[in-house]
Short mmCIF file of C-alpha atoms in Angstrom, two decimals:
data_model
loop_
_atom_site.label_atom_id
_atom_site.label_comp_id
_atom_site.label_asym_id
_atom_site.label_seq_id
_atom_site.Cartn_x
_atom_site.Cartn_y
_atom_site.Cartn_z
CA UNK A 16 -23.53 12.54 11.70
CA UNK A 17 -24.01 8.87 13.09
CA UNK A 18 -21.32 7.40 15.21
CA UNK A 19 -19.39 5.53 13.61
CA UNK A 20 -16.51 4.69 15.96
CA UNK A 21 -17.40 1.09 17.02
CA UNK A 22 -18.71 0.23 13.41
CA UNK A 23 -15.50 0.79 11.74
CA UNK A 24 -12.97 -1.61 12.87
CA UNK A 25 -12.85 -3.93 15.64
CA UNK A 26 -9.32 -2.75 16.67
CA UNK A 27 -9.51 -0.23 19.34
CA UNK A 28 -5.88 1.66 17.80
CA UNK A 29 -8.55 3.05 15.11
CA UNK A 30 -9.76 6.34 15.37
CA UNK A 31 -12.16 8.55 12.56
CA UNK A 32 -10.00 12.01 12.77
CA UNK A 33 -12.43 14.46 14.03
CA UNK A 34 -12.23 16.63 10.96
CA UNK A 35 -13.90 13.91 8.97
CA UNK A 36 -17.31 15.57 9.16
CA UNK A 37 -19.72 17.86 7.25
CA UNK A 38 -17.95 20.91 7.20
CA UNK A 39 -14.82 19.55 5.39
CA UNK A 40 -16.79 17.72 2.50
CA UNK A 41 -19.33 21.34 1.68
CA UNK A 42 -15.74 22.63 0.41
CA UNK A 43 -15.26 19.67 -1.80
CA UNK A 44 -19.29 19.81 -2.76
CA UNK A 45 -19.29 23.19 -3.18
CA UNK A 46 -16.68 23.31 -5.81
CA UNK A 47 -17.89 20.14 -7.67
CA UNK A 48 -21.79 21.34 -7.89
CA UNK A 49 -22.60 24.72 -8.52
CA UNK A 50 -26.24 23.77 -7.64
CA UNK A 51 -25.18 22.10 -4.07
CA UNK A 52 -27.65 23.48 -1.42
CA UNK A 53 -26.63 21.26 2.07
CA UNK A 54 -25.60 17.95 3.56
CA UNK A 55 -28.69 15.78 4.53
CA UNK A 56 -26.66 13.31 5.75
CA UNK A 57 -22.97 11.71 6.30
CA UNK A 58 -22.07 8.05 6.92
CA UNK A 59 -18.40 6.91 7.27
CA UNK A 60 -17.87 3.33 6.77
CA UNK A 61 -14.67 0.87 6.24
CA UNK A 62 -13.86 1.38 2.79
CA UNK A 63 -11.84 -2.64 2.99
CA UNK A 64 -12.18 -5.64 5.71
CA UNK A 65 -10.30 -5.84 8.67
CA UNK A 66 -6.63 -6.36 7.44
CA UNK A 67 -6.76 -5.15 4.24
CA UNK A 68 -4.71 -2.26 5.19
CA UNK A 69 -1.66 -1.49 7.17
CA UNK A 70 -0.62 2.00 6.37
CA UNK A 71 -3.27 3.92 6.19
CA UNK A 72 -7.16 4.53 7.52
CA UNK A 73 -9.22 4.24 4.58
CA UNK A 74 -13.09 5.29 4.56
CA UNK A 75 -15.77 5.49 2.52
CA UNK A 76 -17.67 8.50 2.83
CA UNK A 77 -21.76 8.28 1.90
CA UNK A 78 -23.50 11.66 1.53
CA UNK A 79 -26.73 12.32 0.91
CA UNK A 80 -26.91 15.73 -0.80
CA UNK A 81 -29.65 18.30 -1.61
CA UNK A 82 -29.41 20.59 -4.57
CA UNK A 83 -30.62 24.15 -5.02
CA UNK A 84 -33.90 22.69 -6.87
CA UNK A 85 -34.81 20.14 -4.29
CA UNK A 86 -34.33 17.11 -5.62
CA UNK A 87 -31.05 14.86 -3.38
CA UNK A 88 -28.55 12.59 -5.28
CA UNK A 89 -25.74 10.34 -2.82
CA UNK A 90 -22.10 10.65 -4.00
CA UNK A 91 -19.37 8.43 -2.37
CA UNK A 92 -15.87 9.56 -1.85
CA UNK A 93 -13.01 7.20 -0.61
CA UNK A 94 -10.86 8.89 1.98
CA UNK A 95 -7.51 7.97 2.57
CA UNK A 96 -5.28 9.61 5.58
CA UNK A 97 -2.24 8.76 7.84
CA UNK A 98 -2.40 6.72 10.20
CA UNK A 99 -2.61 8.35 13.98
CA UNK A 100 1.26 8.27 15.03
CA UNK A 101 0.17 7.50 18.52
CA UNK A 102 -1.62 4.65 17.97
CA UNK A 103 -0.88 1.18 16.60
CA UNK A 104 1.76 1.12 13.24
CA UNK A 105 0.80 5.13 13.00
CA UNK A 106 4.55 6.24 14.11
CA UNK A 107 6.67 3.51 12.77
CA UNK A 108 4.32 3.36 9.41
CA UNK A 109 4.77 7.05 8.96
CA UNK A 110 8.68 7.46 9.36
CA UNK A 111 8.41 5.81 5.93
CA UNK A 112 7.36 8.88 4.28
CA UNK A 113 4.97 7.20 2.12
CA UNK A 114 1.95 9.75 2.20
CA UNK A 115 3.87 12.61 0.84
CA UNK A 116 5.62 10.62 -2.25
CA UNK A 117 2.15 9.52 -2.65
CA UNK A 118 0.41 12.87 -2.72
CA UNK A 119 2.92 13.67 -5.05
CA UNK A 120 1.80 11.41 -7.01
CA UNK A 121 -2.13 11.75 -7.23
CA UNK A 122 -1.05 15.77 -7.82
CA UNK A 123 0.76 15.73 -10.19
CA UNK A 124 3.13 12.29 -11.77
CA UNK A 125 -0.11 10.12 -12.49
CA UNK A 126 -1.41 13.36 -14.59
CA UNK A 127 1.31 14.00 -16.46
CA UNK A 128 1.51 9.78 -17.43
CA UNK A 129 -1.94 9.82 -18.51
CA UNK A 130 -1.08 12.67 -20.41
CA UNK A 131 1.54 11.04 -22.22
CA UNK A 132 -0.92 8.48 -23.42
CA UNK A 133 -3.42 10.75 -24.23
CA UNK A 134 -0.86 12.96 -26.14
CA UNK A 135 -0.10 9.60 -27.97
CA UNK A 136 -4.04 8.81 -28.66
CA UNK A 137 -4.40 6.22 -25.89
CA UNK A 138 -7.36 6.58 -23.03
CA UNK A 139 -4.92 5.20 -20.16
CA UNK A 140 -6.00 5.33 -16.26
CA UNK A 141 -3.69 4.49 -13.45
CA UNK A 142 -5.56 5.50 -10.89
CA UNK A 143 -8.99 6.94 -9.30
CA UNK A 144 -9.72 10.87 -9.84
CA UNK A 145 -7.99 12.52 -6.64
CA UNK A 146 -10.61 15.65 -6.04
CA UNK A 147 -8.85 16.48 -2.70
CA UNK A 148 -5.32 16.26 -1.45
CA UNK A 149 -4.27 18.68 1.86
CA UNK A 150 -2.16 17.66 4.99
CA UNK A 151 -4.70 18.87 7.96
CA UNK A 152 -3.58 18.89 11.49
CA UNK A 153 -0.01 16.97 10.60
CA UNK A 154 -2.01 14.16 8.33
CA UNK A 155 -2.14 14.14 4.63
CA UNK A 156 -5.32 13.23 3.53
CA UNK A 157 -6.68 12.55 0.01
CA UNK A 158 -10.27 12.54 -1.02
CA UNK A 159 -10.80 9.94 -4.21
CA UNK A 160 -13.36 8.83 -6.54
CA UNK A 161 -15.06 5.70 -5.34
CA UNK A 162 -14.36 2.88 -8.41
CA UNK A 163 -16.96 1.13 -6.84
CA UNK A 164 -19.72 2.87 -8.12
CA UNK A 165 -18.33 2.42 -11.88
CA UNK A 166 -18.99 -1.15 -10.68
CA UNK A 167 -14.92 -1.47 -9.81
CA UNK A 168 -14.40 -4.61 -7.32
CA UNK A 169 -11.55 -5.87 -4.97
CA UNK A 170 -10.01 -9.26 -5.36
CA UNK A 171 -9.63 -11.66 -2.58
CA UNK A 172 -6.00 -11.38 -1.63
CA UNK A 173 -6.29 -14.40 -0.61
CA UNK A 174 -7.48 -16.56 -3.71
CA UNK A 175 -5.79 -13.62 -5.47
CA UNK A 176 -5.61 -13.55 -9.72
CA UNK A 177 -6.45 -15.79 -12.35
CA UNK A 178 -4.48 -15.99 -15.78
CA UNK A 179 -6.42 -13.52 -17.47
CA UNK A 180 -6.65 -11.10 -14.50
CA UNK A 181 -3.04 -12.01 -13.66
CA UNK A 182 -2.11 -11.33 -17.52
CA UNK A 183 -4.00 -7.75 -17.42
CA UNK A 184 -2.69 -6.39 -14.25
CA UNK A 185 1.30 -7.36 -15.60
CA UNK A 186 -0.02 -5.10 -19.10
CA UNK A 187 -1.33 -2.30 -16.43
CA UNK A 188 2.22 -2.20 -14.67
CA UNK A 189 3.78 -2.34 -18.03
CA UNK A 190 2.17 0.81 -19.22
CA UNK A 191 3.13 2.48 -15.77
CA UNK A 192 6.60 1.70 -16.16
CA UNK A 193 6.68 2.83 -19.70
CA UNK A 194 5.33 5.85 -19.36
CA UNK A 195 7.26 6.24 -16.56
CA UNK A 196 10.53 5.89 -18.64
CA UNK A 197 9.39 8.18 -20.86
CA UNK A 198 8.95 11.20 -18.29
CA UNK A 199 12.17 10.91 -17.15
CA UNK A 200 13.64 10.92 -20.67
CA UNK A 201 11.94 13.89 -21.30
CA UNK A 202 11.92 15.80 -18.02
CA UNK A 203 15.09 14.24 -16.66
CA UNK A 204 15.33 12.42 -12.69
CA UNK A 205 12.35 11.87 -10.48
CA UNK A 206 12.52 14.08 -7.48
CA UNK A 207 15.00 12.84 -4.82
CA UNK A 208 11.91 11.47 -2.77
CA UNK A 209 11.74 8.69 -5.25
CA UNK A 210 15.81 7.93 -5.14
CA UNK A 211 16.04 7.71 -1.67
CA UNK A 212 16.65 5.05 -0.16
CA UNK A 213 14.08 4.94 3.15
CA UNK A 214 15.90 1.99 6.02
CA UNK A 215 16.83 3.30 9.39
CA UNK A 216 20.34 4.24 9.99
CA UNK A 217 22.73 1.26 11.16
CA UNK A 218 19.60 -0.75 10.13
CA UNK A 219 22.73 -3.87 9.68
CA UNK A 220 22.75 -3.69 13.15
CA UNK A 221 19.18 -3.51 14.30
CA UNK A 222 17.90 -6.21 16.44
CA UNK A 223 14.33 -5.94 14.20
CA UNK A 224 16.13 -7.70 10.97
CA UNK A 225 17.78 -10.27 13.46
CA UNK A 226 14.31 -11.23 14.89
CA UNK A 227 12.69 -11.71 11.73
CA UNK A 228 15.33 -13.86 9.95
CA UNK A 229 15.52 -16.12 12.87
CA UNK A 230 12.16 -16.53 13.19
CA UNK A 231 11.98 -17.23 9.24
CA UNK A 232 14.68 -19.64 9.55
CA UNK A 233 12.87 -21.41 11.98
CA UNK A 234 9.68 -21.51 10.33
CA UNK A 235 11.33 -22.60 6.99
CA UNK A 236 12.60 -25.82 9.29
CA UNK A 237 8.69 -26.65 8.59
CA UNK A 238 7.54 -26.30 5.81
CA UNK A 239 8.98 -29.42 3.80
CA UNK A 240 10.40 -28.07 1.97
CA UNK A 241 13.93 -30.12 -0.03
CA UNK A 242 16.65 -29.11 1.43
CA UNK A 243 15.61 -26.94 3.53
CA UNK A 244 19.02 -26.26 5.03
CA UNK A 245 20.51 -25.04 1.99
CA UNK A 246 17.75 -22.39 1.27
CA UNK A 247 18.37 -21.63 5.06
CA UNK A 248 21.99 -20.25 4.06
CA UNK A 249 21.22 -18.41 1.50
CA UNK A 250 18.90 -15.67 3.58
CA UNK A 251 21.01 -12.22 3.44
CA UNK A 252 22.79 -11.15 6.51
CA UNK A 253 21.94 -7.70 7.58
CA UNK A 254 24.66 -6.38 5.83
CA UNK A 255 23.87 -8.30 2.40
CA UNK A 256 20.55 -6.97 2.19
CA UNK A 257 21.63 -3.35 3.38
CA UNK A 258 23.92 -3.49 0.40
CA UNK A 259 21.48 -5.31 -2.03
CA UNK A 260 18.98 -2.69 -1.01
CA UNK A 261 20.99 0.27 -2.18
CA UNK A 262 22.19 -1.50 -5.19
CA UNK A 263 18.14 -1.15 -6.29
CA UNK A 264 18.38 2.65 -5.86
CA UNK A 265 21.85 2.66 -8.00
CA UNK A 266 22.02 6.66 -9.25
CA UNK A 267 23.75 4.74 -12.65
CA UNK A 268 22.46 7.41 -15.48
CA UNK A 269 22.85 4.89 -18.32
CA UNK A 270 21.19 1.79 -16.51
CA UNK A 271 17.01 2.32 -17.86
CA UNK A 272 15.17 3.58 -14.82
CA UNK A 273 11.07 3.27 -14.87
CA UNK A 274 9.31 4.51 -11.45
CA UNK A 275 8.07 1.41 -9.89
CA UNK A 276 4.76 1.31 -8.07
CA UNK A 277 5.11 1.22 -4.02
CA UNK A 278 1.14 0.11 -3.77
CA UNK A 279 1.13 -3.55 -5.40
CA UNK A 280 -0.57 -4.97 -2.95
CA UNK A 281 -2.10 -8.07 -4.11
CA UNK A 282 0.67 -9.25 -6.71
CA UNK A 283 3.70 -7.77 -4.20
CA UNK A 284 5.49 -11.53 -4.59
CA UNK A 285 8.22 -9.61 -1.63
CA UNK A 286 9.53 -12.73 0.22
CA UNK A 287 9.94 -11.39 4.38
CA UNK A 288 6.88 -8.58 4.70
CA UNK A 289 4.67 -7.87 2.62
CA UNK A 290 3.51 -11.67 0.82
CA UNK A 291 2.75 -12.91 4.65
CA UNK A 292 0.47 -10.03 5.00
CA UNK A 293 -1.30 -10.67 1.67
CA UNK A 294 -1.50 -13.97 2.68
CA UNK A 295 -2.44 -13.45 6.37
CA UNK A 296 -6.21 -14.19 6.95
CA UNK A 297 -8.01 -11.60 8.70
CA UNK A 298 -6.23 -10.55 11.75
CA UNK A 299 -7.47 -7.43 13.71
CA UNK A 300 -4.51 -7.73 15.84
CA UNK A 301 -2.13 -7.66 12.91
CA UNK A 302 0.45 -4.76 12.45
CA UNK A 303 3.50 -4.09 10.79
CA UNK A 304 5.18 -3.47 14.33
CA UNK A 305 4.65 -6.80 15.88
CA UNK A 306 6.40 -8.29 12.61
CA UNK A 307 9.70 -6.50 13.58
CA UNK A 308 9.85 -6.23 16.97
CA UNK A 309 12.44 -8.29 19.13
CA UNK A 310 10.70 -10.38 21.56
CA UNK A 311 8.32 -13.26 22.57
CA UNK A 312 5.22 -11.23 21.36
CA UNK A 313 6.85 -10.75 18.39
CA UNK A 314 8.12 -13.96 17.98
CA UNK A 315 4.79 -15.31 18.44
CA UNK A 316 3.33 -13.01 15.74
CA UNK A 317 6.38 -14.22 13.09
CA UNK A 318 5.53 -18.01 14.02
CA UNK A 319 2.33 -17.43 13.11
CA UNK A 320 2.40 -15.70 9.49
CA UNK A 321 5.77 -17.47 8.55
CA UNK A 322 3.97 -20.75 8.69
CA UNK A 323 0.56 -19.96 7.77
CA UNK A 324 -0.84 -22.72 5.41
CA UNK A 325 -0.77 -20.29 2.42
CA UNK A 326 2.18 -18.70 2.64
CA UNK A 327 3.68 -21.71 3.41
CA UNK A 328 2.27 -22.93 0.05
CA UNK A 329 3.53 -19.89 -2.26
CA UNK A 330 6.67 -19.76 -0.25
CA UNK A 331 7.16 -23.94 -1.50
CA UNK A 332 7.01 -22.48 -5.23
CA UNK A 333 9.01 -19.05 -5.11
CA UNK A 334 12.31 -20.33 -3.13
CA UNK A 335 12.92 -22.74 -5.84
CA UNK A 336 12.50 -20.21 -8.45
CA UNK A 337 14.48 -17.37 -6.65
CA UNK A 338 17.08 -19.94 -6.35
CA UNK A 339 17.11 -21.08 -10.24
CA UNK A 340 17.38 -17.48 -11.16
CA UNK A 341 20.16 -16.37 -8.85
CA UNK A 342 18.72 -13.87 -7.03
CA UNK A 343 19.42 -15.64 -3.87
CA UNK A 344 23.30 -15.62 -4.45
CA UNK A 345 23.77 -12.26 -2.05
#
């Protein structure tokens, strides 16, 4: 196998996992082709650009395969894993318990939706084909179809949707949260890992929340935005968005409930984190850790997203809205 290390990010915190070799994908191409013979080779690139991703390590994996009568075809797998808790956002990232809800998911939620349509007479995907799903020395990992040889493409986060793409990703959620509501009519509550609410204790009181909102205050003091000062007061406390937070996860059995989808990424209009990473041109020394850390390196990390020209820019058009539809009256 060639090496790979230096080729796959510029960040030094990155690491391939060891076990991402030969040997682990002849299970996988074993049980896919009865007629597999051997590896002839293995090449692990990035499967996204530097800053793409945050919370996981995600690869593309190239094999070259032989088959019992000789002639070689290439298949490409994406591999997604945890992040290495010693390094980088790997042990803050993963007290979030986001790779088991999502295994969960590629198992066996996303299934039983597409089901539902199918049972209905609608062909409805929500996500690649999962072939692989195992936690292996303390990481989950999941081994996925690669959309990108059905001719699948990202956007730029940056430039991000236009109308019509805009228009068909909104009909894509809709059908997730519908069938969503439907599951839990007919099977009753999602497990508790999707009701619970994931913020540190006495999070009210961490010094992380502090940091970022006075960072974001003084960043909004640039932006020229009208009246600045009276956006200014309406950011949550601590305690306001502790409460506001819970109220999202109300257990309220006649409220309508749909699953909502953790993994928006490029339409995730979430004021504080995740929009000024969207937004964030590439960064190798980004992280989710510098963001809400107390101190000058983290205060120099917050200056830098919270008034980067195109946040700045989508930031100009959302307060006003947030504002006209009272979601900023905490």
């Amino acid at each position: 196998m060639p090496d790979n290390s230096n080729k796959f990010c510029a960040s030094n915190d990155v690491r391939i996992p060891a076990w991402i070799n030969e040997a682990y994908f002849k299970r996988l191409l074993k049980r896919e082709f009865r007629e597999f013979r051997r590896i002839l080779n293995l090449s692990i690139i990035p499967a996204t650009p530097p800053g793409e991703t945050y919370t996981s390590l995600l690869m593309r994996i190239v094999i070259d395969i032989e088959m019992k009568d000789g002639f070689s075809q290439q298949k490409s797998y994406i591999v997604k894993t945890m992040l290495d808790d010693a390094r980088g956002n790997g042990g803050f990232v993963n007290t979030l318990n986001i790779f088991p809800k999502e295994k969960m998911m590629y198992d066996t939620i996303i299934p039983q939706l597409e089901l539902l349509y199918e049972q209905a007479g609608l062909s409805v995907k929500f996500a690649p084909k999962c072939h692989w799903s195992e936690e292996i020395n303390g990481r989950i990992c999941m081994v996925q179809e690669d959309l990108q040889t059905k001719k699948y493409r990202n956007i730029s986060r940056l430039k991000g949707f236009d109308l019509a793409q805009m228009q068909r990703v909104l009909e894509k959620l809709a059908e997730f949260h519908a069938a969503s509501a439907v599951w839990r009519q007919r099977n009753g509550d999602f497990s508790e890992e999707f009701q619970r609410i994931y913020l540190p204790a006495n999070y009210n009181r961490s010094k992380s929340y502090q940091a970022r909102i006075q960072s974001y205050k003084t960043a909004m003091a640039s932006w020229g935005l009208q009246d600045h000062e009276h956006y200014v007061s309406r950011i949550p406390t601590a305690d306001q968005f502790v409460q506001a937070y819970a109220r999202c996860y109300s257990t309220n059995p006649h409220e309508f409930k749909v699953l909502n989808h953790g993994d928006f990424w490029s339409s995730y209009f979430t004021t504080f984190t995740h929009l000024v990473f969207i937004l964030l041109p590439v960064d190798t020394e980004a992280s989710l850790v510098k963001l809400t850390q107390p101190g000058e390196e983290g205060d120099q990390f917050r200056s830098k997203v919270y008034t980067n020209p195109l946040y700045v820019r989508a930031a100009l058009s959302i307060f006003p809205f947030l504002y006209r539809r009272g979601i900023l009256d905490f």
